CSV table of C-alpha atoms in Angstrom, one decimal:
chain,number,residue,atom,x,y,z
H,1,MET,CA,-4.8,78.1,-19.2
H,2,VAL,CA,-7.4,78.2,-16.3
H,3,GLU,CA,-7.0,81.0,-13.9
H,4,ALA,CA,-7.4,80.1,-10.2
H,5,ALA,CA,-10.5,81.4,-8.4
H,6,GLN,CA,-12.0,81.1,-5.0
H,7,PRO,CA,-13.9,77.8,-4.5
H,8,PRO,CA,-17.7,78.0,-4.8
H,9,ARG,CA,-19.6,78.0,-1.5
H,10,GLY,CA,-22.5,75.8,-0.5
H,11,THR,CA,-23.8,72.4,-1.4
H,12,ARG,CA,-27.1,73.5,-3.1
H,13,GLU,CA,-27.9,75.6,-6.0
H,14,GLY,CA,-31.4,76.3,-7.5
H,15,GLY,CA,-33.1,73.6,-5.4
H,16,ALA,CA,-31.1,70.5,-6.4
H,17,SER,CA,-29.3,68.6,-3.7
H,18,THR,CA,-25.6,67.6,-3.9
H,19,ASP,CA,-26.5,63.9,-3.6
H,20,PRO,CA,-29.3,62.3,-5.5
H,21,ASN,CA,-32.5,61.6,-3.7
H,22,LEU,CA,-33.8,59.1,-6.3
H,23,SER,CA,-31.5,56.3,-7.4
H,24,ALA,CA,-32.2,53.2,-9.5
H,25,ASN,CA,-30.6,50.4,-11.5
H,26,LEU,CA,-32.4,49.6,-14.8
H,27,TYR,CA,-31.3,46.1,-16.1
H,28,ALA,CA,-31.7,45.7,-19.8
H,29,ALA,CA,-28.9,43.5,-21.3
H,30,SER,CA,-27.8,44.6,-24.8
H,31,VAL,CA,-30.5,47.3,-25.1
H,32,LEU,CA,-29.2,50.1,-22.9
H,33,ASP,CA,-29.2,52.6,-25.7
H,34,SER,CA,-32.9,51.9,-26.3
H,35,ALA,CA,-33.5,52.2,-22.6
H,36,ALA,CA,-31.9,55.6,-22.6
H,37,LEU,CA,-34.0,56.6,-25.6
H,38,GLU,CA,-37.3,55.4,-24.3
H,39,VAL,CA,-37.0,55.9,-20.6
H,40,LEU,CA,-34.4,58.7,-19.9
H,41,VAL,CA,-35.3,61.0,-22.8
H,42,PRO,CA,-39.0,61.4,-21.8
H,43,LEU,CA,-38.0,61.4,-18.1
H,44,ARG,CA,-35.7,64.3,-18.7
H,45,SER,CA,-38.4,66.3,-20.4
H,46,GLU,CA,-40.6,65.9,-17.4
H,47,LEU,CA,-37.8,66.9,-15.0
H,48,GLU,CA,-37.2,70.0,-17.1
H,49,ALA,CA,-40.9,70.9,-16.8
H,50,LEU,CA,-40.7,71.0,-13.0
H,51,PRO,CA,-40.9,74.4,-11.3
H,52,ASP,CA,-37.7,73.8,-9.4
H,53,GLU,CA,-34.3,72.6,-10.7
H,54,ALA,CA,-33.8,68.9,-11.1
H,55,LEU,CA,-30.6,67.1,-12.3
H,56,LEU,CA,-30.3,63.7,-14.1
H,57,TRP,CA,-27.3,61.7,-14.8
H,58,ALA,CA,-26.5,58.0,-15.5
H,59,MET,CA,-23.8,55.5,-16.0
H,60,ARG,CA,-23.5,52.1,-17.7
H,61,TYR,CA,-22.4,49.3,-15.4
H,62,ALA,CA,-22.2,45.5,-15.8
H,63,ARG,CA,-21.6,44.0,-12.4
H,64,ASN,CA,-24.2,41.2,-12.0
H,65,GLY,CA,-25.9,42.3,-15.2
H,66,GLU,CA,-25.7,45.0,-17.7
H,67,HIS,CA,-27.6,48.1,-16.5
H,68,LEU,CA,-28.0,51.8,-16.2
H,69,LYS,CA,-27.4,53.5,-12.9
H,70,ILE,CA,-29.8,56.4,-12.8
H,71,ARG,CA,-29.3,59.3,-10.4
H,72,ILE,CA,-31.9,62.1,-10.0
H,73,HIS,CA,-31.6,65.2,-7.8
H,74,LEU,CA,-34.9,67.0,-7.3
H,75,PRO,CA,-37.1,68.6,-4.6
H,76,GLU,CA,-38.4,66.0,-2.1
H,77,SER,CA,-42.0,67.0,-2.9
H,78,GLU,CA,-41.5,65.6,-6.5
H,79,VAL,CA,-39.8,62.3,-5.6
H,80,ASP,CA,-42.9,60.1,-5.4
H,81,ALA,CA,-44.4,61.4,-8.7
H,82,ILE,CA,-41.1,61.0,-10.6
H,83,ARG,CA,-40.5,57.5,-9.1
H,84,SER,CA,-44.0,56.5,-10.4
H,85,ARG,CA,-43.3,58.0,-13.8
H,86,MET,CA,-40.0,56.1,-14.0
H,87,LEU,CA,-41.8,52.9,-13.3
H,88,SER,CA,-44.4,53.6,-15.9
H,89,LEU,CA,-41.8,54.4,-18.6
H,90,THR,CA,-39.7,51.4,-17.8
H,91,GLU,CA,-42.7,49.0,-17.8
H,92,GLY,CA,-43.8,50.4,-21.2
H,93,PHE,CA,-40.3,50.0,-22.6
H,94,PHE,CA,-40.0,46.4,-21.4
H,95,GLY,CA,-43.4,45.6,-22.8
H,96,ARG,CA,-42.3,46.8,-26.3
H,97,LEU,CA,-39.2,44.5,-26.4
H,98,PRO,CA,-39.3,41.2,-28.1
H,99,PRO,CA,-39.3,38.1,-25.8
H,100,ALA,CA,-36.0,37.6,-24.0
H,101,ASP,CA,-33.8,34.7,-24.9
H,102,ASP,CA,-33.3,33.0,-21.6
H,103,GLU,CA,-30.4,31.0,-23.0
H,104,ALA,CA,-28.5,34.0,-24.3
H,105,ARG,CA,-25.3,35.0,-22.4
H,106,ARG,CA,-25.8,38.2,-20.6
H,107,PRO,CA,-22.9,40.7,-20.4
H,108,SER,CA,-21.5,40.9,-16.8
H,109,ARG,CA,-18.2,42.1,-15.3
H,110,SER,CA,-17.6,40.5,-11.9
H,111,GLU,CA,-14.3,42.3,-11.6
H,112,SER,CA,-16.1,45.7,-11.4
H,113,PRO,CA,-16.4,46.8,-7.7
H,114,PRO,CA,-19.9,46.9,-6.2
H,115,ILE,CA,-21.5,50.3,-6.0
H,116,ASP,CA,-25.1,49.8,-4.9
H,117,GLY,CA,-28.1,47.4,-4.9
H,118,ARG,CA,-27.7,44.0,-6.5
H,119,ASP,CA,-24.0,44.8,-7.2
H,120,PHE,CA,-23.4,43.3,-3.7
H,121,GLY,CA,-25.1,40.0,-4.4
H,122,ASP,CA,-23.5,36.8,-5.7
H,123,GLU,CA,-26.3,36.1,-8.3
H,124,PRO,CA,-27.1,38.1,-11.5
H,125,ALA,CA,-29.9,40.5,-11.2
H,126,PRO,CA,-33.1,39.7,-13.1
H,127,ASP,CA,-32.9,41.1,-16.6
H,128,ARG,CA,-35.5,43.7,-17.7
H,129,SER,CA,-36.1,44.9,-14.1
H,130,LEU,CA,-35.9,48.2,-12.3
H,131,ASP,CA,-34.5,48.3,-8.8
H,132,PHE,CA,-34.6,51.5,-6.7
H,133,THR,CA,-31.5,51.7,-4.6
H,134,ASP,CA,-29.9,53.6,-1.7
H,135,TYR,CA,-27.4,55.9,-3.3
H,136,ARG,CA,-23.7,55.3,-2.4
H,137,LEU,CA,-21.0,57.9,-3.0
H,138,THR,CA,-18.2,56.3,-5.0
H,139,LYS,CA,-14.7,57.3,-6.1
H,140,ILE,CA,-15.6,55.6,-9.5
H,141,SER,CA,-17.5,58.7,-10.4
H,142,PHE,CA,-15.8,61.4,-8.3
H,143,GLY,CA,-12.3,60.3,-7.6
H,144,GLY,CA,-10.9,59.5,-4.1
H,145,GLU,CA,-9.9,61.7,-1.2
H,146,PRO,CA,-9.9,64.6,-0.7
H,147,TYR,CA,-12.6,65.0,-3.4
H,148,LEU,CA,-15.2,62.8,-1.7
H,149,GLU,CA,-15.2,65.0,1.4
H,150,ASP,CA,-15.6,68.2,-0.6
H,151,PRO,CA,-19.4,68.9,-1.0
H,152,ALA,CA,-18.8,72.0,-3.2
H,153,TYR,CA,-16.7,69.8,-5.6
H,154,ARG,CA,-19.3,67.1,-5.6
H,155,GLY,CA,-22.1,69.6,-6.3
H,156,LEU,CA,-20.2,70.9,-9.3
H,157,MET,CA,-19.4,67.4,-10.6
H,158,VAL,CA,-23.0,66.2,-10.6
H,159,ARG,CA,-23.8,69.3,-12.6
H,160,ALA,CA,-21.2,68.3,-15.1
H,161,PHE,CA,-22.6,64.8,-15.2
H,162,ASP,CA,-26.1,66.3,-15.8
H,163,ARG,CA,-24.8,68.5,-18.6
H,164,GLY,CA,-23.2,65.5,-20.3
H,165,CYS,CA,-26.3,63.4,-19.9
H,166,SER,CA,-28.3,66.2,-21.5
H,167,MET,CA,-26.0,66.3,-24.5
H,168,PHE,CA,-26.4,62.5,-25.0
H,169,LEU,CA,-30.1,62.5,-24.5
H,170,SER,CA,-30.6,65.5,-26.8
H,171,GLU,CA,-28.7,63.6,-29.5
H,172,LEU,CA,-31.0,60.6,-29.0
H,173,ALA,CA,-34.1,62.8,-29.1
H,174,ASP,CA,-32.9,64.5,-32.3
H,175,GLN,CA,-32.1,61.3,-34.1
H,176,ARG,CA,-35.2,59.5,-32.6
H,177,ALA,CA,-33.1,56.4,-32.7
H,178,VAL,CA,-30.1,54.6,-31.2
H,179,ILE,CA,-27.0,56.3,-32.5
H,180,ASP,CA,-24.2,54.5,-34.4
H,181,HIS,CA,-20.5,54.3,-33.5
H,182,PRO,CA,-19.3,57.2,-35.7
H,183,ARG,CA,-21.8,59.5,-34.1
H,184,ARG,CA,-20.6,58.4,-30.6
H,185,GLN,CA,-17.1,59.3,-31.6
H,186,ARG,CA,-18.2,62.7,-32.8
H,187,LEU,CA,-20.0,63.3,-29.6
H,188,MET,CA,-16.8,62.5,-27.7
H,189,TRP,CA,-14.8,64.9,-29.8
H,190,ARG,CA,-17.4,67.6,-29.4
H,191,ALA,CA,-17.4,67.2,-25.6
H,192,MET,CA,-13.6,67.3,-25.5
H,193,ILE,CA,-13.2,70.3,-27.8
H,194,GLN,CA,-15.9,72.3,-26.0
H,195,ALA,CA,-14.1,71.5,-22.7
H,196,ALA,CA,-10.8,72.8,-24.1
H,197,TYR,CA,-12.4,75.9,-25.5
H,198,ALA,CA,-14.2,76.7,-22.2
H,199,LEU,CA,-11.0,76.1,-20.2
H,200,GLY,CA,-8.9,78.3,-22.5
H,201,LEU,CA,-6.4,75.5,-23.2
H,202,SER,CA,-3.9,76.0,-26.0
H,203,PRO,CA,-3.6,73.4,-28.7
H,204,GLN,CA,-0.6,71.9,-26.9
H,205,GLU,CA,-2.4,71.9,-23.5
H,206,THR,CA,-5.4,70.2,-25.3
H,207,ALA,CA,-3.0,67.5,-26.6
H,208,ALA,CA,-1.4,67.1,-23.1
H,209,TYR,CA,-4.9,66.5,-21.6
H,210,ALA,CA,-6.0,64.1,-24.4
H,211,ALA,CA,-2.7,62.2,-24.0
H,212,TYR,CA,-3.1,62.0,-20.2
H,213,HIS,CA,-6.6,60.6,-20.6
H,214,ARG,CA,-5.6,58.2,-23.4
H,215,ASP,CA,-2.6,56.9,-21.4
H,216,TRP,CA,-4.8,56.4,-18.3
H,217,LEU,CA,-7.2,54.3,-20.3
H,218,ILE,CA,-4.3,52.1,-21.5
H,219,ARG,CA,-2.3,52.1,-18.2
H,220,SER,CA,-5.0,51.1,-15.8
H,221,PRO,CA,-5.7,47.6,-17.1
H,222,LEU,CA,-2.1,46.9,-17.8
H,223,LEU,CA,-1.2,47.7,-14.2
H,224,ARG,CA,-4.0,45.5,-12.9
H,225,GLU,CA,-2.7,42.6,-15.0
H,226,GLY,CA,1.0,43.2,-14.1
H,227,LYS,CA,2.0,43.9,-17.7
H,228,GLU,CA,5.3,45.5,-18.9
H,229,GLU,CA,5.7,49.0,-20.2
H,230,ASP,CA,6.5,47.9,-23.7
H,231,GLN,CA,3.0,46.4,-23.9
H,232,GLY,CA,1.6,49.8,-23.3
H,233,GLN,CA,3.8,51.1,-26.1
H,234,GLU,CA,2.3,48.6,-28.4
H,235,TYR,CA,-1.1,50.2,-27.9
H,236,ILE,CA,0.3,53.6,-28.8
H,237,GLU,CA,1.9,52.2,-31.9
H,238,ASN,CA,-1.4,50.6,-32.9
H,239,LEU,CA,-3.3,53.8,-32.3
H,240,GLU,CA,-0.7,55.6,-34.5
H,241,ARG,CA,-1.2,53.2,-37.3
H,242,LEU,CA,-5.0,53.7,-37.1
H,243,ALA,CA,-4.6,57.4,-37.0
H,244,SER,CA,-2.5,57.3,-40.2
H,245,ARG,CA,-5.5,55.8,-41.9
H,246,ASN,CA,-7.8,58.6,-40.6
H,247,ALA,CA,-6.0,61.7,-41.9
H,248,GLY,CA,-9.2,63.3,-42.9
H,249,ALA,CA,-10.7,63.1,-39.4
H,250,VAL,CA,-7.4,64.5,-37.9
H,251,GLU,CA,-7.6,67.5,-40.3
H,252,VAL,CA,-11.2,68.3,-39.4
H,253,LEU,CA,-10.3,68.1,-35.7
H,254,ARG,CA,-7.3,70.3,-36.2
H,255,GLU,CA,-9.5,73.0,-37.8
H,256,SER,CA,-11.9,72.8,-34.8
H,257,ILE,CA,-9.1,73.1,-32.2
H,258,ALA,CA,-7.0,75.8,-33.9
H,259,VAL,CA,-7.9,79.3,-32.6
H,260,GLU,CA,-5.7,82.2,-33.3
H,261,GLY,CA,-4.6,84.7,-30.6
H,262,PRO,CA,-4.5,84.3,-26.8
H,263,ARG,CA,-6.5,81.4,-25.3
H,264,GLU,CA,-8.8,82.8,-22.7
H,265,PRO,CA,-11.5,80.7,-21.0
H,266,VAL,CA,-14.7,80.9,-23.1
H,267,PRO,CA,-17.5,79.0,-21.3
H,268,ASP,CA,-20.1,79.5,-24.0
H,269,THR,CA,-22.1,76.3,-23.3
H,270,PRO,CA,-23.6,74.9,-20.0
H,271,TRP,CA,-21.2,72.0,-20.3
H,272,GLY,CA,-18.2,74.2,-20.7
H,273,ALA,CA,-19.3,76.7,-18.0
H,274,THR,CA,-19.6,73.9,-15.5
H,275,LEU,CA,-16.2,72.4,-16.4
H,276,LEU,CA,-14.6,75.8,-16.0
H,277,ARG,CA,-16.1,76.1,-12.5
H,278,ILE,CA,-14.7,72.7,-11.5
H,279,ALA,CA,-11.3,73.6,-12.8
H,280,ARG,CA,-11.3,76.9,-10.9
H,281,HIS,CA,-12.5,75.2,-7.7
H,282,VAL,CA,-9.8,72.5,-7.9
H,283,ASP,CA,-7.1,75.0,-8.8
H,284,GLY,CA,-8.1,77.4,-6.0
H,285,ARG,CA,-8.5,74.7,-3.3
H,286,TYR,CA,-5.8,72.1,-4.1
H,287,ASP,CA,-3.1,73.7,-6.3
H,288,ASP,CA,-1.0,74.9,-3.3
H,289,SER,CA,-2.1,72.2,-0.9
H,290,GLY,CA,0.9,70.0,-1.4
H,291,ILE,CA,-1.4,67.1,-2.1
H,292,GLN,CA,-0.2,65.0,-5.1
H,293,LEU,CA,-3.5,63.8,-6.5
H,294,ASP,CA,-2.1,62.2,-9.6
H,295,PRO,CA,1.6,62.2,-10.4
H,296,PHE,CA,0.8,61.9,-14.1
H,297,ALA,CA,-1.4,65.0,-14.2
H,298,ALA,CA,0.2,68.1,-15.7
H,299,GLN,CA,-2.5,70.4,-14.2
H,300,PRO,CA,-4.5,70.0,-11.0
H,301,PHE,CA,-7.9,69.9,-12.8
H,302,PHE,CA,-6.9,67.0,-15.1
H,303,PRO,CA,-8.0,64.3,-12.6
H,304,PRO,CA,-11.6,65.7,-12.2
H,305,LEU,CA,-11.8,66.4,-15.9
H,306,ILE,CA,-11.0,62.7,-16.7
H,307,LYS,CA,-13.8,61.6,-14.3
H,308,VAL,CA,-16.3,63.8,-16.2
H,309,LEU,CA,-15.1,63.0,-19.7
H,310,HIS,CA,-14.7,59.3,-19.0
H,311,GLY,CA,-18.1,59.3,-17.4
H,312,PHE,CA,-19.5,60.9,-20.6
H,313,ALA,CA,-17.8,58.3,-22.8
H,314,ASN,CA,-19.2,55.5,-20.7
H,315,LEU,CA,-22.7,57.0,-20.9
H,316,ILE,CA,-22.7,57.3,-24.7
H,317,GLY,CA,-21.4,53.7,-25.0
H,318,LEU,CA,-17.9,54.4,-26.2
H,319,LYS,CA,-15.7,51.4,-25.2
H,320,ARG,CA,-12.3,51.9,-23.6
H,321,LEU,CA,-10.1,51.4,-26.6
H,322,ASP,CA,-12.5,53.3,-28.9
H,323,GLN,CA,-12.2,56.1,-26.4
H,324,ALA,CA,-8.4,55.9,-26.5
H,325,PHE,CA,-8.5,56.1,-30.3
H,326,ALA,CA,-10.8,59.2,-30.3
H,327,LEU,CA,-8.4,60.9,-27.8
H,328,HIS,CA,-5.3,59.9,-29.8
H,329,LEU,CA,-6.7,61.6,-32.9
H,330,ILE,CA,-7.2,64.8,-30.8
H,331,VAL,CA,-3.5,64.5,-29.7
H,332,ARG,CA,-2.5,64.2,-33.4
H,333,ALA,CA,-4.7,67.1,-34.3
H,334,ALA,CA,-3.8,69.5,-31.5
H,335,ALA,CA,-0.1,68.8,-30.7
H,336,GLU,CA,2.4,71.4,-32.0
H,337,ASN,CA,5.1,69.0,-30.8
H,338,LEU,CA,4.2,65.3,-30.8
H,339,GLU,CA,7.3,64.0,-29.1
H,340,PRO,CA,6.1,64.3,-25.4
H,341,PHE,CA,3.0,62.2,-26.2
H,342,GLN,CA,4.5,59.3,-28.2
H,343,ARG,CA,5.5,57.2,-25.1
H,344,ILE,CA,3.4,55.8,-22.3
H,345,HIS,CA,4.7,55.3,-18.8
H,346,LEU,CA,3.3,52.8,-16.3
H,347,THR,CA,5.1,54.5,-13.5
H,348,PRO,CA,5.6,58.3,-13.1
H,349,PRO,CA,8.7,59.4,-15.1
């Protein structure tokens, strides 16, 4: 259980601004993993070598063409040099790709809301291109009000995005190759278990969060499509059938989650420490405010945590239902009592 604390003060820490001062969309249909490996990995190394703090985070998006939205927070004196380096790395990456098939169908999701740049146009963006954009704050990454008007919260969230991006890019750098689907799932499990450990969640609380996140992944598209609650239950039953065929993975997760004795917050990684600060900020600022941020959330920090962990899953390329499956296995592994997590509700119970 997270203990409430006073919210952090200020919007800057170590030189990095709350909002990015370098923002770009890198269009590279079907090769975003390679783009991350060949552009973001070396770019991060250069940012880490700067004398002042710099943050880097990214997200996959497919409106008007599959692309990476790249966000960098760094001292203004370094912006021009890093912009030039990003251009150089991107041009080199595009130059090493085989010729594009102009007839191939490019992934695109017109239903995704526009965020910045060519998202607002009616035509697909040119593939294999890099567009520098004006950064726009969006609830897609941070959640809605009152979070968007809370600069201390936003500053902590971009640090969490940066830590997640670092975990992903470190994995790519270690493998020196695009990672496969099982490794993506293991990354998601690692991020989730480290979060639970840092926040001091009991196994049952870990299961409650994982079920909350799983149900949100299933519920959101069903509500958009006007589906019935029993169709959501079908997803849970399918996940349960898949879980029964993955008993070995469930047991490994159970051993990772089970910790004897009292569960105190243990922020022993940069990722976990940042998540603990977010949870304490949200608990301290919003727990007694009377604001109902999400009627499905059992704890005030669940909605921000879902933004961070879902953003991480998006970055590593774990699709929505694969993400739901990874979370369902955590529910199975962590829950001391499964009954509360075996039904999904489309409206608050």
